[in-house]
Amino acid sequence: MQAFEYFQPKTVREAVQALHKHPKAMVLAGGTDLLVRMKDRVNRPPAVVDVKRLPRSDDLSYAGKTGLHIGAAVSMRQVELSSVAQSRFGAIAQGATFVGSIQIRNRATVIGNVCNAAPSADTAPGLIVHDAKVQIAGPKGRRTMTVEDFMKGPGKNDLKRGEFVLGIQVPAPKPRTGSAYVRHTPREAMDIAVVGVGASVTLSPKGICTAAGICLGAVAPVPLRATKAESILVGQKLTPGKIAQAALVASDEARPITDVRATAGFRREMVRVLTERMIKAASRAATPTRSRRAA
Amino acid sequence: MTHDIELTVNGVAHSVSVEPRKTLLSVLRDQLHMTGTKEGCSTGDCGACTVILDGKTVTSCLVLGVEADGSDVTTIEGIATCEELHPVQEAIVEKGGVQCGFCTAGIIVSSVALLNENPKPTPDQIRRGLAGNLCRCTGYTKVIEAVTDAAKKIKKPARRKVSKRK
Amino acid sequence: MPNPSLNSVGKRVGRLNGPDIVTGRTLYADDIQLQEMLHGRVLRSPHAHALIRSIDTRKARKLPGVVDVITAEETDGLSILARKEVRYQGDKVAVVVAENPDIALDAVELIEVDYQVLGSATDPFEGIAPNAPVAVRGAKNEDVRDENGKRYRNVAARDEIVQGDVDAAFAKADAVVENIYRAPYWHQTYMEPNSCTAQAQPGGRVTLWTSCQGSFNIRSAVADALKIGEGRLRVVPLEMGGGFGAKNRLFCEAHAVFASIRTGRPVKILINREEEFLDGHPAPGCWVRLKTAARKDGSITAVEGRILWDGGIGGRNGNLARLVGPYNVPNIRLEGFGVRTNKPTPGAYRAPGAPQTAMARESNIDALAHKLGIDPIDIRLKNAVRKGDRTSGGVTLPHDWLANTIKAAAKEARWGKTGLKKNQGMGIACGDWQNGSGPTNAFIALSEDGSVQVLTGQVDITGLHTVMAQIVAEVLTVPVGKVTVQLGDTDKVPYTSLSAGSKAAYSAGTAARKAAEGARERLLQEAADILEAAPADLELKGGKVSVIGLPSRSVTVADVASSAMDSNDGPVTGQWIVGKIPTYPSYSVNIATVEVDPGTGRVHLLDLVAAQDVGRALNPMLVEGQIQGGATQSIAYGMMEGMIYDEEGRVRNANLLDYAIPTAPDMPDIRTVLVEEGCEHGPYGAKGVGEPPIIPGAAAVANAIYDAVGVRVTELPMTPERVVAALDQARED
């Protein structure tokens, strides 16, 4: 790593000031991506602002009205182990569980995952199908925007000078909503998604799909919402045929590239296979069962 | 510019002056001369540098020394007491879970943390719990056998030894 | 099966240095920290092939904390750094020596090198084309021509095997299989990156601490590289964090010694994980075209083909006979090329060349079995080398080792008797390896309390010293816990060859046994004086020497050892120095059970049986561990591993995230079967065990995939994408 100055603000105001004063400073949360890039000297920030000691930065809480709040320093492991995340935000919790190892998940943060804006970010599809919003603090005060809009391209986000992400808010899902995320990797663990697919569905009491979200990871410069595939599901009973049709449309919507992990063609095919599986998994999660109630 | 930090390692308080770019791993090995924790990749992918930081396992190659200011760290040197090995250490030797030994410190620290959280893990839970600790020599079979065996031993009277360490 | 008459040998003894390892006390090479120590870091070529126009080190030298910058110009005609040409990405260009590693890295970045990029050869198949770029300028190559008489490029070595009448055999065959196989560069991926520390002393000697598989090899190689006398060097081998063959050769030892001599201070050079991938000594890749013929009864009648080894800048060739393997084949026509490519010269990796060739050979045999409707087990038994047969290694077999190992594996795996579900399949493959032997030694001394100290020059790679202690304990009838084994450095013991090629326990185990027998003789002689009996009337049993038939007249080993200290002949000792001892091949058989997800192409390994003919297991637990580890490496080559080079010859996966090795959840428990039919030359009947386990795994998985979903994947690793492509292809056909 190149030498840098280290700041550890205790208040949001101090953090904003430090970031404003050092325009090329980078925000350090878990550090599991940033420090690797700094060691490779891909990133050479002259200053690093550690946001882990801000008040309530490790706050992970849920309220019926406001939904799930994820603080700036909340780790993947916290989300993975959270029973409310597991039961109501399956795609997010599953995404967090796929990341690295326990050691990595104890450090890596959900917000860092979003800010790094890798197309393969494992929590992004879940956050996006759950319509999550980032809360941004900056010199001009606070603002919010959707995670979908916030991630701008590989490694690019919407933060301006002096800004950082304070938290993520995920609205409480409607009744009979379920979501799921899966990724394809050659290894069981410690890997990067070749393709990741998150899906959510909301069912009417009669089993008609009233809302659907499908988000594809690692097949476009940003996690990509497959809106055409979603619209095929809405208003329909989720028959195997409908689901297969939506999956096929999703694979058309993907814009994959060929890289060291896979060819574009294989990625497109994985989108079809995994989308089909995830719509089914989400709709199973949306269907109330006794055991799920009990949990 | 250096920062003066304080950290407790295996129950002993240390004051160290560190450059921000020094990792916790480097502070432990190069400044405190505790070389039991190993560097296998420096990118968080192998787990050889696993330590317990404030109760949670981390790859110490991806933690800055300055971030650990005020923290409590347990390394491989703090797992055994002066008198006896921890049951995980004992089982790793007795069951052949060590070959070259370079990943072993990380495997033991991860296993001890795993058993603290889940005293009766299934073999599959042990495998998942050690996913971040690469071993090239053993193929994992004997490592899993050793941790399974250690869990059985800890359940009996040895419990005290584990809970003594934070 | 443990021999009931043995007390220590054959027992499941844990590593004697285990307690030190598991508490973090054992010193590995990078744990060496010396006063005033400097740190070296290497500037490496970013290009696969280029000419160096100029190097400017001025900025680097000015950086505070930099002590020395070494380029070829500073090395006075040595070839430890690139002078005019860099031949692969990672080729060493300069070494910076600084007060700490961060400063050294800062300075490495400040060195300006002007390169003129040249064309590179990165694939052996494309690399031999008559118009391919020249991989290494001025290198001597073979004159080999294609069918049009045009000279192939970059062929550094060529060999062939021609035997019998191949064309006639193919004409008469009932089934013929021909496939093209490919395998990539494959990294040993030991967990310990290389590190070494050199300390030049006043008077000209240099001590070098390093992680290596043989201290004397390193001593010779450093002396050669620096053109200095070997006597100037003392090489201290440390506990090795895995090597698998790679640490037979130098990494930066010569550079550290050179830098220490120049600066007069200790210099440590650590190679990081990325550098390990760029400039290590991985296993070579290859391109193989293999055609195999058989008769209706399953007898293999002919093998014909060509193998192109991806030989790096050295153009290293391989052992062609491995394409025939442990089978009797009357007609053979094979040709092998060692092709120069712009990659580091491959090194040894456990059973060098055997896994790659086994993939081709065992896949073809499997395909023949399916074509002829013969069980894959039966076709192997039909052709296996048997008792009385002469192997390609030139020995006559005293037992049906291979056939018995195949049968043992089939029995353990319940071959043909398990209910496999849809998309599940089982596959078998075999491997053979004749272990090496070479100079080694053991020196034994007994203390007054009867404890036994053993000194050897043989580096312990996975428990050798524990096995030596077991052997010594067995001979001297003392508990293993009474024996300690120390590794001597090059100043302390005679020349000892590498711990490689499944040699260590075989040869050093023999030395330990012979040395202990010498010590026992001394013990009896000394006890004879005490007991006032002839040595021939004494027996050593349970740590006591007694008069045969009069157990009350006895004396303990400790008493004898103690009394010997004041005797005319002195302390009880024994020693043995051995050169070469004859060896036999050993055989390994894997049976893999897999489930293929036809949607994603993911192959899940459900079960693996690894059977091996080990002669006798000196320590079954350690033997099983080696087999399990070797099988895992082979399976991983089959399913996920391989270095990826782009068209410019750059490594695209030089880290442990993108170069995937198996994690714990990727592997099932590996079930081992030890086939123990003693080998007459090894200690207590043992054979070398380190190499055979790594040979058949990838091929066994390939054959299991075929059994599961009916497609044959012929390129390693058999990634999900390749499995899906094969399934798509099969649907189109």
Coordinates of C-alpha atoms in Angstrom, one line a residue, chain A residues 63-245:
Chain A
A63 CA -39.7 -1.9 12.2
G64 CA -43.1 -2.7 10.6
K65 CA -43.5 0.9 9.3
T66 CA -40.1 1.8 8.0
G67 CA -38.7 -1.7 7.2
L68 CA -35.1 -2.8 7.6
H69 CA -32.3 -0.4 8.4
I70 CA -28.8 -1.3 7.6
G71 CA -26.1 1.0 9.1
A72 CA -22.9 2.0 7.4
A73 CA -20.8 -0.6 9.2
V74 CA -23.2 -3.5 9.3
S75 CA -21.4 -6.6 8.3
M76 CA -22.5 -9.3 5.9
R77 CA -22.4 -11.7 8.8
Q78 CA -24.9 -9.6 10.8
V79 CA -27.3 -9.8 7.9
E80 CA -26.7 -13.5 7.3
L81 CA -27.5 -14.3 10.9
S82 CA -30.4 -11.9 11.3
S83 CA -33.7 -13.8 11.6
V84 CA -35.7 -10.9 10.3
A85 CA -33.5 -10.7 7.2
Q86 CA -33.7 -14.4 6.7
S87 CA -37.5 -14.5 7.0
R88 CA -38.6 -11.3 5.2
F89 CA -35.7 -10.4 3.0
G90 CA -34.5 -13.8 1.8
A91 CA -32.7 -12.6 -1.3
I92 CA -30.6 -10.1 0.8
A93 CA -29.7 -12.5 3.5
Q94 CA -28.8 -15.2 1.0
G95 CA -26.7 -12.7 -1.0
A96 CA -24.8 -11.8 2.2
T97 CA -24.2 -15.4 3.0
F98 CA -22.6 -16.1 -0.3
V99 CA -19.9 -13.5 0.2
G100 CA -16.4 -14.8 1.0
S101 CA -15.8 -16.7 4.2
I102 CA -17.0 -16.1 7.8
Q103 CA -13.8 -14.1 8.3
I104 CA -14.6 -11.9 5.3
R105 CA -18.3 -11.6 6.2
N106 CA -17.3 -10.5 9.7
R107 CA -15.6 -7.5 8.2
A108 CA -17.3 -6.9 4.8
T109 CA -20.2 -4.5 4.9
V110 CA -23.4 -4.5 2.9
I111 CA -22.9 -0.8 2.2
G112 CA -19.4 -1.4 1.0
N113 CA -20.7 -4.0 -1.4
V114 CA -23.1 -1.5 -2.8
C115 CA -20.6 1.4 -2.9
N116 CA -18.0 -0.7 -4.7
A117 CA -20.6 -1.2 -7.3
A118 CA -19.2 -4.4 -8.7
P119 CA -21.7 -5.9 -11.3
S120 CA -21.3 -9.2 -9.4
A121 CA -22.1 -7.7 -5.9
D122 CA -24.0 -10.5 -4.2
T123 CA -26.2 -8.3 -2.0
A124 CA -27.2 -5.9 -4.8
P125 CA -29.8 -8.1 -6.6
G126 CA -31.6 -8.7 -3.3
L127 CA -31.5 -5.1 -2.3
I128 CA -32.8 -4.0 -5.7
V129 CA -35.7 -6.4 -5.9
H130 CA -36.7 -5.2 -2.4
D131 CA -36.5 -1.6 -3.6
A132 CA -33.9 -0.6 -1.1
K133 CA -32.7 3.0 -0.9
V134 CA -29.3 4.4 0.2
Q135 CA -29.2 7.3 2.6
I136 CA -26.4 9.7 1.7
A137 CA -24.8 12.2 4.0
G138 CA -22.8 15.1 2.6
P139 CA -21.8 18.7 2.9
K140 CA -25.3 19.8 1.6
G141 CA -27.2 17.6 4.0
R142 CA -28.8 14.2 3.4
R143 CA -30.4 12.7 0.4
T144 CA -31.8 9.3 -0.6
M145 CA -31.9 7.3 -3.8
T146 CA -32.6 3.8 -4.9
V147 CA -29.7 1.3 -4.8
E148 CA -30.5 0.6 -8.5
D149 CA -29.9 4.2 -9.4
F150 CA -26.9 4.6 -7.0
M151 CA -24.8 1.9 -8.7
K152 CA -23.6 3.6 -11.9
G153 CA -21.1 1.2 -13.4
P154 CA -18.3 -1.1 -12.5
G155 CA -16.7 0.6 -9.5
K156 CA -18.8 3.7 -9.9
N157 CA -21.5 5.1 -7.6
D158 CA -23.4 8.3 -7.3
L159 CA -21.4 9.8 -4.4
K160 CA -20.2 13.4 -4.8
R161 CA -17.3 15.1 -3.1
G162 CA -17.7 14.9 0.7
E163 CA -20.5 12.4 0.6
F164 CA -20.8 8.9 2.0
V165 CA -23.5 6.3 2.6
L166 CA -24.9 6.4 6.0
G167 CA -27.3 3.6 5.7
I168 CA -29.7 1.6 3.6
Q169 CA -33.4 1.4 4.1
V170 CA -35.4 -1.5 2.8
P171 CA -39.2 -1.1 2.9
A172 CA -41.2 -3.8 4.7
P173 CA -42.4 -6.3 2.2
K174 CA -46.1 -6.7 1.5
P175 CA -47.8 -9.8 2.9
R176 CA -47.2 -13.0 0.9
T177 CA -43.9 -11.7 -0.5
G178 CA -40.9 -14.0 -0.9
S179 CA -37.5 -13.5 -2.3
A180 CA -34.4 -15.6 -3.1
Y181 CA -30.9 -15.2 -4.5
V182 CA -28.5 -17.6 -6.0
R183 CA -25.3 -17.4 -7.9
H184 CA -23.3 -19.6 -10.1
T185 CA -19.7 -20.2 -9.2
P186 CA -17.2 -23.0 -9.9
R187 CA -16.5 -23.4 -6.2
E188 CA -18.8 -23.8 -3.3
A189 CA -17.4 -20.8 -1.4
M190 CA -14.8 -18.1 -1.6
D191 CA -15.8 -17.1 -5.1
I192 CA -17.2 -14.3 -7.3
A193 CA -20.5 -14.7 -9.0
V194 CA -20.3 -15.7 -12.7
V195 CA -24.0 -14.9 -12.7
G196 CA -26.2 -14.0 -9.8
V197 CA -30.0 -13.8 -9.8
G198 CA -32.3 -12.3 -7.2
A199 CA -36.0 -12.6 -7.5
S200 CA -39.0 -11.5 -5.4
V201 CA -42.7 -12.2 -5.9
T202 CA -45.8 -11.0 -4.1
L203 CA -48.8 -13.3 -4.4
S204 CA -52.5 -12.5 -3.9
P205 CA -54.4 -14.8 -1.5
K206 CA -55.5 -16.7 -4.6
G207 CA -52.0 -17.2 -5.7
I208 CA -51.9 -14.5 -8.5
C209 CA -48.6 -12.7 -8.8
T210 CA -49.2 -9.0 -8.0
A211 CA -45.6 -7.8 -8.0
A212 CA -42.4 -9.3 -9.2
G213 CA -38.7 -8.3 -9.1
I214 CA -35.9 -9.9 -11.0
C215 CA -32.4 -8.5 -10.8
L216 CA -29.4 -10.0 -12.6
G217 CA -25.8 -9.8 -11.3
A218 CA -22.6 -9.9 -13.4
V219 CA -24.3 -9.8 -16.8
A220 CA -24.2 -6.0 -17.3
P221 CA -22.1 -3.0 -16.1
V222 CA -24.5 -2.8 -13.2
P223 CA -26.9 -5.2 -11.5
L224 CA -29.6 -5.3 -14.1
R225 CA -33.3 -5.3 -13.4
A226 CA -35.1 -7.6 -15.9
T227 CA -38.2 -5.5 -16.3
K228 CA -39.6 -7.3 -19.3
A229 CA -39.3 -10.7 -17.5
E230 CA -41.0 -9.2 -14.4
S231 CA -43.9 -7.9 -16.5
I232 CA -44.6 -11.4 -17.8
L233 CA -45.2 -12.6 -14.3
V234 CA -47.4 -9.8 -12.9
G235 CA -51.1 -10.6 -13.0
Q236 CA -50.4 -14.2 -13.7
K237 CA -50.5 -17.5 -11.9
L238 CA -46.9 -18.7 -11.7
T239 CA -47.1 -21.8 -13.7
P240 CA -44.0 -23.6 -14.8
G241 CA -44.6 -22.5 -18.3
K242 CA -44.9 -18.8 -17.3
I243 CA -41.8 -19.0 -15.2
A244 CA -39.8 -20.6 -18.0
Q245 CA -41.0 -17.9 -20.4

